[in-house]
Short mmCIF file of C-alpha atoms in Angstrom, two decimals:
data_model
loop_
_atom_site.label_atom_id
_atom_site.label_comp_id
_atom_site.label_asym_id
_atom_site.label_seq_id
_atom_site.Cartn_x
_atom_site.Cartn_y
_atom_site.Cartn_z
CA MET D 1 -107.39 -63.28 208.68
CA LYS D 2 -105.24 -64.32 205.15
CA ALA D 3 -101.56 -64.97 204.96
CA VAL D 4 -99.69 -64.99 202.62
CA LEU D 5 -96.08 -66.95 202.88
CA ILE D 6 -93.65 -66.11 199.65
CA SER D 7 -90.26 -68.57 198.93
CA THR D 8 -88.19 -67.25 195.64
CA TYR D 9 -85.95 -69.60 195.39
CA GLU D 10 -84.88 -72.77 197.43
CA LEU D 11 -82.87 -75.26 195.73
CA GLY D 12 -85.50 -76.76 192.78
CA ARG D 13 -87.22 -78.31 195.75
CA GLN D 14 -90.73 -78.39 196.87
CA PRO D 15 -90.02 -75.18 200.14
CA PHE D 16 -89.94 -76.57 203.54
CA GLY D 17 -89.95 -73.06 204.52
CA LEU D 18 -93.71 -72.35 203.47
CA ALA D 19 -95.01 -75.86 204.49
CA SER D 20 -93.55 -75.43 208.32
CA PRO D 21 -95.06 -71.71 208.65
CA ALA D 22 -98.11 -72.35 207.29
CA ALA D 23 -98.95 -75.23 210.05
CA TRP D 24 -98.60 -73.49 212.77
CA LEU D 25 -100.39 -70.85 211.26
CA ARG D 26 -103.17 -72.67 209.36
CA THR D 27 -103.69 -74.50 213.52
CA SER D 28 -103.47 -70.87 214.40
CA GLY D 29 -106.96 -70.34 212.53
CA TRP D 30 -105.34 -68.23 209.59
CA ASP D 31 -106.03 -68.55 206.09
CA VAL D 32 -102.74 -69.40 204.25
CA VAL D 33 -101.86 -69.00 200.61
CA CYS D 34 -98.19 -70.09 199.52
CA VAL D 35 -96.79 -68.55 196.83
CA ASP D 36 -93.08 -70.52 195.16
CA THR D 37 -92.78 -67.72 192.70
CA ALA D 38 -89.78 -69.59 191.08
CA LYS D 39 -92.68 -72.13 189.86
CA GLU D 40 -95.50 -69.42 189.47
CA ARG D 41 -96.68 -66.10 189.17
CA LEU D 42 -97.70 -64.14 192.63
CA SER D 43 -101.19 -62.61 191.21
CA ASP D 44 -101.35 -58.59 192.86
CA ASP D 45 -104.84 -59.75 193.44
CA LEU D 46 -104.20 -62.42 196.51
CA VAL D 47 -100.63 -59.32 197.51
CA ALA D 48 -103.61 -56.63 198.01
CA SER D 49 -105.81 -59.55 200.07
CA ALA D 50 -103.59 -60.21 202.32
CA ASP D 51 -103.04 -59.36 206.11
CA LEU D 52 -99.81 -60.63 206.29
CA VAL D 53 -97.03 -60.93 204.32
CA GLY D 54 -94.25 -63.73 205.08
CA PHE D 55 -90.44 -64.20 202.99
CA HIS D 56 -88.86 -67.53 203.58
CA LEU D 57 -84.88 -66.61 202.60
CA PRO D 58 -82.76 -69.60 203.39
CA MET D 59 -79.95 -68.45 201.38
CA HIS D 60 -78.31 -64.99 199.27
CA THR D 61 -79.94 -66.08 195.73
CA ALA D 62 -82.63 -66.45 197.59
CA THR D 63 -82.78 -62.57 199.61
CA ARG D 64 -81.53 -61.14 196.70
CA MET D 65 -84.77 -62.58 194.52
CA ALA D 66 -87.12 -60.94 197.14
CA MET D 67 -85.68 -57.34 197.73
CA PRO D 68 -88.44 -56.60 194.57
CA ILE D 69 -91.26 -58.06 195.50
CA ILE D 70 -90.98 -56.39 198.90
CA LYS D 71 -91.16 -52.95 197.50
CA LYS D 72 -93.96 -54.27 194.85
CA ILE D 73 -96.27 -55.60 197.53
CA ARG D 74 -95.53 -53.12 199.60
CA GLN D 75 -97.03 -50.08 196.84
CA LEU D 76 -100.30 -52.90 196.13
CA ASN D 77 -101.13 -53.31 200.40
CA PRO D 78 -98.85 -50.91 202.49
CA SER D 79 -101.12 -51.91 205.31
CA ALA D 80 -100.48 -54.93 205.54
CA ARG D 81 -98.05 -56.06 207.99
CA VAL D 82 -94.39 -57.69 206.64
CA CYS D 83 -92.12 -60.70 207.50
CA ALA D 84 -88.87 -62.20 206.33
CA TYR D 85 -87.26 -65.57 208.62
CA GLY D 86 -84.87 -67.63 207.89
CA LEU D 87 -81.32 -67.62 207.25
CA TYR D 88 -81.38 -64.88 205.63
CA ALA D 89 -83.57 -62.08 207.38
CA PRO D 90 -81.74 -61.24 210.25
CA LEU D 91 -78.49 -61.05 208.23
CA ASN D 92 -79.65 -58.65 206.26
CA ALA D 93 -82.74 -56.99 208.93
CA GLU D 94 -80.77 -53.38 207.99
CA ALA D 95 -81.65 -53.64 204.23
CA LEU D 96 -85.53 -55.17 204.72
CA THR D 97 -85.85 -53.54 206.93
CA SER D 98 -85.83 -50.09 204.80
CA ILE D 99 -87.87 -51.69 202.55
CA GLY D 100 -90.95 -51.64 204.26
CA VAL D 101 -90.26 -55.09 206.23
CA ASP D 102 -91.71 -55.43 209.70
CA ARG D 103 -90.08 -58.52 211.02
CA THR D 104 -86.82 -60.19 210.66
CA PHE D 105 -87.24 -64.46 212.79
CA ALA D 106 -84.03 -66.47 212.76
CA GLY D 107 -83.21 -69.78 213.60
CA GLU D 108 -86.58 -71.76 215.31
CA PHE D 109 -88.81 -69.26 213.94
CA GLU D 110 -92.25 -71.10 213.70
CA GLN D 111 -93.42 -69.93 216.64
CA GLU D 112 -92.40 -66.56 217.23
CA LEU D 113 -93.95 -65.83 214.05
CA THR D 114 -97.29 -67.29 214.54
CA ALA D 115 -96.93 -65.62 218.01
CA TRP D 116 -96.25 -62.40 216.17
CA ALA D 117 -99.20 -63.17 213.39
CA ASN D 118 -101.28 -63.14 216.58
CA GLY D 119 -100.58 -60.02 218.28
CA ASP D 120 -98.20 -61.13 220.40
CA ALA D 121 -96.53 -58.06 221.83
CA ARG D 122 -94.37 -60.24 223.32
CA THR D 123 -92.20 -61.59 220.71
CA ALA D 124 -89.74 -59.03 220.93
CA PRO D 125 -86.50 -59.59 218.84
CA ASP D 126 -84.33 -62.25 221.01
CA THR D 127 -80.52 -63.95 219.75
CA ARG D 128 -81.22 -67.27 221.67
CA VAL D 129 -82.48 -69.97 219.56
CA PRO D 130 -85.67 -71.26 221.00
CA ARG D 131 -86.68 -74.62 221.69
CA ILE D 132 -89.66 -75.87 219.71
CA HIS D 133 -92.10 -78.73 219.09
CA PHE D 134 -91.91 -79.00 215.31
CA LEU D 135 -94.94 -79.34 213.76
CA VAL D 136 -96.04 -81.48 210.28
CA PRO D 137 -95.26 -79.73 207.53
CA ASP D 138 -98.20 -78.69 205.63
CA ARG D 139 -97.71 -78.82 201.65
CA ARG D 140 -101.36 -77.82 201.04
CA GLY D 141 -101.28 -75.32 198.02
CA LEU D 142 -97.79 -75.96 196.33
CA PRO D 143 -96.64 -76.39 193.44
CA PRO D 144 -97.12 -80.94 193.15
CA LEU D 145 -93.70 -82.05 193.48
CA ASP D 146 -92.99 -82.66 189.79
CA ARG D 147 -92.65 -79.76 189.29
CA TYR D 148 -89.61 -79.45 190.73
CA ALA D 149 -85.91 -81.09 190.69
CA THR D 150 -85.54 -84.81 190.22
CA LEU D 151 -83.17 -87.37 191.01
CA HIS D 152 -81.45 -89.24 187.90
CA MET D 153 -79.71 -92.75 188.01
CA PRO D 154 -77.40 -93.51 186.65
CA ASP D 155 -79.09 -96.28 184.57
CA GLY D 156 -80.94 -93.16 183.01
CA GLU D 157 -84.12 -93.33 185.69
CA ARG D 158 -85.41 -90.28 186.45
CA ARG D 159 -86.92 -90.31 190.42
CA LEU D 160 -89.47 -87.12 191.99
CA VAL D 161 -87.83 -85.29 194.88
CA GLY D 162 -89.60 -84.93 198.43
CA SER D 163 -87.28 -82.98 200.73
CA THR D 164 -87.91 -82.22 204.53
CA GLU D 165 -85.36 -81.73 207.65
CA ALA D 166 -84.08 -84.08 210.35
CA SER D 167 -82.33 -80.86 212.46
CA ARG D 168 -81.35 -77.67 211.99
CA GLY D 169 -78.54 -75.24 212.39
CA CYS D 170 -75.04 -76.56 213.17
CA LYS D 171 -72.76 -77.65 215.75
CA HIS D 172 -69.50 -76.03 214.59
CA LEU D 173 -67.94 -72.71 213.18
CA CYS D 174 -66.78 -72.68 210.05
CA ARG D 175 -66.28 -69.13 209.40
CA HIS D 176 -68.42 -68.40 205.93
CA CYS D 177 -71.33 -70.08 206.67
CA PRO D 178 -73.88 -68.60 207.49
CA ILE D 179 -75.62 -70.70 209.90
CA VAL D 180 -73.44 -69.31 212.33
CA PRO D 181 -74.70 -66.21 213.29
CA VAL D 182 -77.94 -67.71 213.24
CA TYR D 183 -77.00 -70.20 215.31
CA GLY D 184 -74.16 -69.55 217.57
CA GLY D 185 -72.90 -73.13 217.18
CA GLN D 186 -76.57 -75.10 218.38
CA PHE D 187 -78.15 -77.40 216.31
CA ARG D 188 -82.35 -78.66 217.04
CA ILE D 189 -83.49 -81.78 215.98
CA VAL D 190 -86.76 -82.56 214.52
CA ALA D 191 -89.10 -85.22 216.33
CA PRO D 192 -88.32 -88.36 214.00
CA ASP D 193 -92.44 -88.52 213.86
CA VAL D 194 -92.41 -85.15 212.62
CA VAL D 195 -90.25 -85.74 209.92
CA LEU D 196 -90.92 -89.21 209.13
CA ALA D 197 -94.62 -87.49 208.45
CA ASP D 198 -93.51 -85.41 206.11
CA ALA D 199 -91.88 -87.76 203.92
CA SER D 200 -94.36 -89.89 203.61
CA ALA D 201 -97.14 -87.52 202.80
CA GLN D 202 -94.31 -86.77 200.06
CA ILE D 203 -94.39 -90.52 199.20
CA ALA D 204 -97.78 -90.51 198.91
CA ALA D 205 -97.49 -87.23 196.43
CA GLY D 206 -95.24 -89.25 194.46
CA ALA D 207 -92.13 -88.91 195.66
CA ARG D 208 -89.42 -91.40 195.26
CA HIS D 209 -86.13 -89.65 196.00
CA ILE D 210 -85.75 -87.50 199.48
CA THR D 211 -83.38 -84.69 200.08
CA PHE D 212 -82.44 -84.31 203.50
CA GLY D 213 -81.75 -80.51 203.71
CA ASP D 214 -79.72 -81.24 207.01
CA PRO D 215 -76.92 -78.68 207.12
CA ASP D 216 -75.02 -81.57 208.62
CA PHE D 217 -76.80 -84.54 209.18
CA PHE D 218 -74.12 -86.32 211.40
CA ASN D 219 -74.65 -83.58 213.95
CA GLY D 220 -76.92 -86.29 215.73
CA PRO D 221 -75.88 -89.37 214.43
CA THR D 222 -77.36 -91.68 215.91
CA HIS D 223 -80.91 -88.98 215.48
CA ALA D 224 -80.18 -89.51 211.59
CA VAL D 225 -79.14 -93.13 211.85
CA ARG D 226 -82.68 -94.11 213.16
CA ILE D 227 -84.69 -91.84 211.08
CA VAL D 228 -83.37 -93.37 207.58
CA GLU D 229 -83.68 -96.84 208.93
CA ALA D 230 -87.25 -96.32 209.92
CA LEU D 231 -87.68 -94.88 206.53
CA HIS D 232 -86.14 -97.32 205.12
CA GLU D 233 -88.20 -100.23 206.74
CA THR D 234 -91.54 -98.13 205.43
CA HIS D 235 -89.96 -97.08 202.20
CA PRO D 236 -87.42 -99.94 201.08
CA GLU D 237 -88.19 -98.32 197.30
CA VAL D 238 -87.01 -94.95 198.08
CA THR D 239 -83.66 -93.37 198.36
CA TYR D 240 -82.45 -90.24 199.43
CA ASP D 241 -79.64 -87.98 199.84
CA VAL D 242 -78.01 -85.98 202.98
CA THR D 243 -74.65 -82.87 203.71
CA ILE D 244 -72.08 -85.02 206.36
CA LYS D 245 -69.01 -82.65 206.50
CA VAL D 246 -65.79 -83.99 206.13
CA GLU D 247 -64.92 -84.64 209.06
CA HIS D 248 -67.93 -86.71 210.33
CA LEU D 249 -67.53 -89.28 207.10
CA LEU D 250 -63.80 -89.88 208.87
CA LYS D 251 -65.39 -89.94 212.12
CA TYR D 252 -68.74 -91.64 212.20
CA ARG D 253 -67.37 -94.19 209.03
CA GLU D 254 -68.39 -97.08 211.02
CA LEU D 255 -71.78 -95.26 210.26
CA LEU D 256 -71.31 -95.20 206.21
CA PRO D 257 -72.32 -98.59 205.30
CA ARG D 258 -76.48 -98.19 207.37
CA LEU D 259 -76.40 -95.32 204.82
CA ALA D 260 -75.48 -97.65 202.24
CA ASP D 261 -77.41 -99.63 202.96
CA THR D 262 -80.59 -97.48 203.33
CA GLY D 263 -80.75 -96.46 200.53
CA CYS D 264 -77.86 -93.57 200.19
CA ALA D 265 -78.12 -92.03 196.76
CA PHE D 266 -75.55 -89.53 197.36
CA VAL D 267 -73.69 -87.47 200.14
CA THR D 268 -73.02 -84.23 200.08
CA SER D 269 -70.11 -82.41 201.36
CA ALA D 270 -68.96 -78.71 201.52
CA VAL D 271 -64.99 -79.68 200.20
CA GLU D 272 -64.86 -75.88 199.77
CA SER D 273 -60.85 -76.16 199.09
CA ILE D 274 -58.00 -78.19 198.76
CA ASP D 275 -55.85 -76.09 200.33
CA ASP D 276 -54.66 -76.48 204.10
CA HIS D 277 -54.07 -72.63 204.49
CA VAL D 278 -57.42 -71.45 202.90
CA LEU D 279 -59.21 -74.87 205.01
CA ALA D 280 -57.69 -73.04 208.39
CA ILE D 281 -58.28 -69.35 207.22
CA LEU D 282 -62.58 -71.25 206.51
CA ASP D 283 -62.23 -73.08 209.72
CA LYS D 284 -63.71 -76.23 208.31
CA GLY D 285 -62.47 -78.39 210.26
CA HIS D 286 -60.49 -80.85 208.20
CA THR D 287 -57.80 -81.13 205.88
CA ARG D 288 -56.69 -81.87 202.25
CA ALA D 289 -55.85 -84.98 203.39
CA ASP D 290 -59.11 -85.38 204.36
CA PHE D 291 -61.14 -85.02 201.88
CA ILE D 292 -59.14 -88.04 199.89
CA GLU D 293 -59.22 -90.09 202.81
CA ALA D 294 -62.96 -89.52 202.84
CA VAL D 295 -63.08 -90.29 199.24
CA HIS D 296 -61.63 -93.28 199.50
CA ALA D 297 -63.92 -93.87 202.94
CA MET D 298 -66.77 -92.97 200.94
CA ARG D 299 -66.36 -96.12 198.56
CA ALA D 300 -64.87 -97.83 200.43
CA ALA D 301 -68.94 -97.88 202.09
CA GLY D 302 -70.38 -98.65 198.49
CA LEU D 303 -71.59 -94.37 198.55
CA VAL D 304 -71.15 -91.22 196.07
CA LEU D 305 -69.51 -88.03 197.25
CA VAL D 306 -70.55 -84.75 196.08
CA PRO D 307 -68.19 -82.45 196.94
CA THR D 308 -68.84 -78.94 196.58
CA PHE D 309 -66.48 -76.08 196.67
CA VAL D 310 -65.70 -72.17 196.93
CA ALA D 311 -64.11 -72.32 193.64
CA PHE D 312 -62.75 -68.38 193.83
CA HIS D 313 -61.14 -66.71 197.30
CA PRO D 314 -58.50 -63.81 197.59
CA TRP D 315 -56.34 -66.04 198.29
CA LEU D 316 -56.81 -68.30 194.87
CA THR D 317 -53.93 -68.58 192.31
CA LEU D 318 -54.50 -70.08 188.57
CA ASP D 319 -51.87 -72.65 189.73
CA ASP D 320 -53.93 -73.62 192.92
CA TYR D 321 -57.06 -73.21 190.95
CA CYS D 322 -55.74 -75.96 188.14
CA ASP D 323 -54.43 -78.14 190.87
CA LEU D 324 -57.75 -78.39 192.00
CA LEU D 325 -58.95 -78.97 188.57
CA ASN D 326 -56.34 -81.74 188.62
CA THR D 327 -56.88 -83.59 191.50
CA LEU D 328 -60.69 -84.45 191.32
CA ALA D 329 -59.30 -85.65 187.54
CA GLY D 330 -57.25 -87.22 189.63
CA LEU D 331 -60.02 -88.69 192.10
CA ASP D 332 -62.31 -89.34 189.40
CA LEU D 333 -64.66 -87.23 191.38
CA VAL D 334 -65.01 -85.41 187.40
CA ASP D 335 -68.74 -87.07 187.14
CA GLU D 336 -69.82 -86.10 190.81
CA VAL D 337 -69.42 -82.34 190.50
CA ALA D 338 -71.78 -80.27 189.60
CA PRO D 339 -69.84 -77.95 187.32
CA ILE D 340 -71.09 -74.81 188.80
CA GLN D 341 -69.42 -76.21 191.89
CA LEU D 342 -66.05 -74.77 190.18
CA ALA D 343 -67.52 -71.02 189.33
CA ILE D 344 -68.79 -70.23 193.03
CA ARG D 345 -67.31 -67.30 194.62
CA LEU D 346 -66.42 -66.12 198.00
CA LEU D 347 -69.36 -64.69 199.16
CA VAL D 348 -69.10 -62.62 202.65
CA PRO D 349 -72.19 -61.63 203.60
CA ARG D 350 -73.37 -58.93 206.84
CA GLY D 351 -72.23 -61.05 210.20
CA SER D 352 -70.05 -63.22 208.22
CA LEU D 353 -67.31 -65.14 211.34
CA LEU D 354 -64.64 -64.13 208.28
CA LEU D 355 -65.02 -60.77 209.13
CA ASP D 356 -62.53 -60.91 211.87
CA VAL D 357 -59.90 -61.81 210.44
CA PRO D 358 -57.29 -59.67 209.23
CA ASP D 359 -55.94 -61.16 206.11
CA VAL D 360 -59.56 -61.63 204.34
CA ALA D 361 -61.38 -57.22 206.38
CA ASP D 362 -57.70 -56.09 205.02
CA ARG D 363 -59.03 -57.40 201.47
CA LEU D 364 -62.78 -55.64 201.68
CA ASP D 365 -63.57 -52.85 199.92
CA GLY D 366 -66.83 -52.74 201.47
CA PHE D 367 -70.27 -53.30 201.75
CA ASP D 368 -72.39 -53.32 198.72
CA PRO D 369 -75.73 -53.31 199.59
CA SER D 370 -76.97 -53.82 196.10
CA THR D 371 -75.64 -57.01 196.02
CA LEU D 372 -75.73 -57.61 200.18
CA THR D 373 -72.11 -58.47 200.65
CA TYR D 374 -69.06 -57.62 200.74
CA ARG D 375 -66.62 -56.05 197.71
CA TRP D 376 -63.18 -57.85 197.10
CA SER D 377 -61.47 -57.96 194.55
CA HIS D 378 -58.30 -60.59 193.86
CA ALA D 379 -55.01 -59.45 194.00
CA ASP D 380 -53.91 -61.15 190.47
CA PRO D 381 -57.04 -59.39 188.05
CA ARG D 382 -56.44 -63.14 185.67
CA VAL D 383 -58.39 -64.74 188.50
CA ASP D 384 -61.35 -62.67 188.87
CA ASP D 385 -60.75 -62.80 184.93
CA LEU D 386 -60.72 -67.05 184.69
CA GLN D 387 -63.76 -67.09 187.44
CA ARG D 388 -66.10 -64.47 185.11
CA ARG D 389 -65.51 -66.64 182.21
CA VAL D 390 -65.99 -70.17 184.05
CA MET D 391 -69.45 -68.77 185.05
CA ALA D 392 -69.84 -67.96 182.11
CA LEU D 393 -69.09 -71.01 180.71
CA VAL D 394 -71.13 -73.07 183.28
CA GLY D 395 -73.79 -70.54 183.15
CA ARG D 396 -74.10 -70.95 179.41
CA GLN D 397 -74.68 -75.04 179.19
CA THR D 398 -77.37 -76.75 180.76
CA THR D 399 -77.23 -80.16 179.29
CA ILE D 400 -74.07 -81.09 178.47
CA ASP D 401 -72.16 -84.31 180.08
CA ARG D 402 -70.17 -83.24 182.47
CA ARG D 403 -66.39 -84.88 181.56
CA GLU D 404 -67.26 -82.43 178.89
CA LEU D 405 -67.84 -78.72 180.36
CA PHE D 406 -65.18 -79.76 183.03
CA ALA D 407 -62.43 -80.32 180.05
CA ARG D 408 -63.23 -77.26 178.76
CA ILE D 409 -62.66 -75.42 182.21
CA SER D 410 -59.49 -77.26 182.25
CA THR D 411 -58.40 -75.92 179.26
CA LEU D 412 -59.35 -72.55 180.05
CA ALA D 413 -58.00 -72.25 183.45
CA HIS D 414 -54.55 -74.23 182.07
CA GLU D 415 -54.10 -71.18 179.83
CA ALA D 416 -55.01 -68.96 182.17
CA ALA D 417 -52.06 -70.44 183.81
CA GLY D 418 -49.65 -70.80 180.92
CA ARG D 419 -49.73 -74.83 181.33
CA THR D 420 -50.71 -77.17 178.75
CA PRO D 421 -54.30 -79.23 179.76
CA PRO D 422 -53.99 -82.61 181.12
CA GLU D 423 -55.73 -84.79 178.64
CA THR D 424 -58.93 -86.04 179.86
CA ARG D 425 -61.58 -89.06 179.69
CA PRO D 426 -63.52 -89.34 177.45
CA ALA D 427 -67.32 -88.09 177.46
CA ARG D 428 -69.86 -90.75 178.37
CA ASP D 429 -73.48 -91.15 177.31
CA ARG D 430 -74.90 -91.05 180.73
CA SER D 431 -73.55 -90.22 184.20
CA THR D 432 -72.16 -92.99 186.81
CA VAL D 433 -73.60 -91.73 189.90
CA PRO D 434 -77.20 -90.49 191.06
CA TYR D 435 -77.74 -86.55 190.51
CA LEU D 436 -80.08 -83.89 190.62
CA ASN D 437 -81.22 -81.77 187.44
CA GLU D 438 -80.17 -78.48 189.58
CA PRO D 439 -77.20 -78.95 192.02
CA TRP D 440 -76.60 -77.21 195.33
CA TYR D 441 -75.87 -73.17 195.32
CA CYS D 442 -76.22 -70.69 197.34
#
């Protein structure tokens, strides 16, 4: 029995979402081939010989990229069983089913996917998030780590990057987040020995930095610290990065020095906005003042904070956008913010809790099956025009210094708002903070 597991996009990382179910299926006797179409060609002959094809859909971009491949596979191999799994699989179950997907799996998908692959009729769709005993991911057959994102250090060193997960889900209910409709405030930890075994295998393959893909590393702070302390003890030369909510950076600020001491290169945090009204709509759990306090707390601990944003949304004004840019410049965060974060537009997929907010629902123009999102247009067309111009600028510039690109974006924004752009600091020879050369996207 042959299974082909396919990833279309996983943030420039070697796909955990293939390696984990591959371990389960291989243990169950399946011949598994993993294909990352972001890095390698999917062979027609391979697809034609498959008994089962599975797609990992962890994000919106990956889902849209998978749709034409699913259609092609149905033409090449009509008898194959096809499934999709990951956060965006259940959210888009209707669209996926319409093009030939037989089953979708969400949450902790490995056990149910394997049972379904083996013909277990009891694996009916369920809204619960199961608790499973994770297996060590099996990364055999995946492209080598040097095909993926690298970490650029301030001294010019480049490090190969591995990735793993210490937990899944999230106990918070941010309304724009795709995790919430699937997990509903639940999160599941991965046993430390499994996490460390996966990280160690990638370190043996050349990784000198590990990205923890947890939605919020401090959902279980004791578990998280135990893992990074063990990683540092075993591999003291290896750095890592994590994602932590602003409110957790403040609530558990006494743990921040322990992250610094164990080799944390940077912490990503989904700030999303610096407008308290918008943060309340999104139910982010922090305020503008909290964000600023977190910046100072991180610096006091010797850590780099990498904020991410939903820069464009229905409540934004041109002055608000200028305020965002000026605040980042004032906090000296220009080097820390990947330029793409200044262009991202709010996505409202099926199942989003934002659909329950009247101030959101009233602004939507209906669901667009071609983009798998609800359409919306800003009441001020100048805002949508600015977003398109910023996105075009960011998309064209892949090697330019962040400060220079920030200055260009600031000029666009202030001119659109009829304001004089502030002076910006000059570009540097190299970044002063560690960064991945393929930044977070959605």
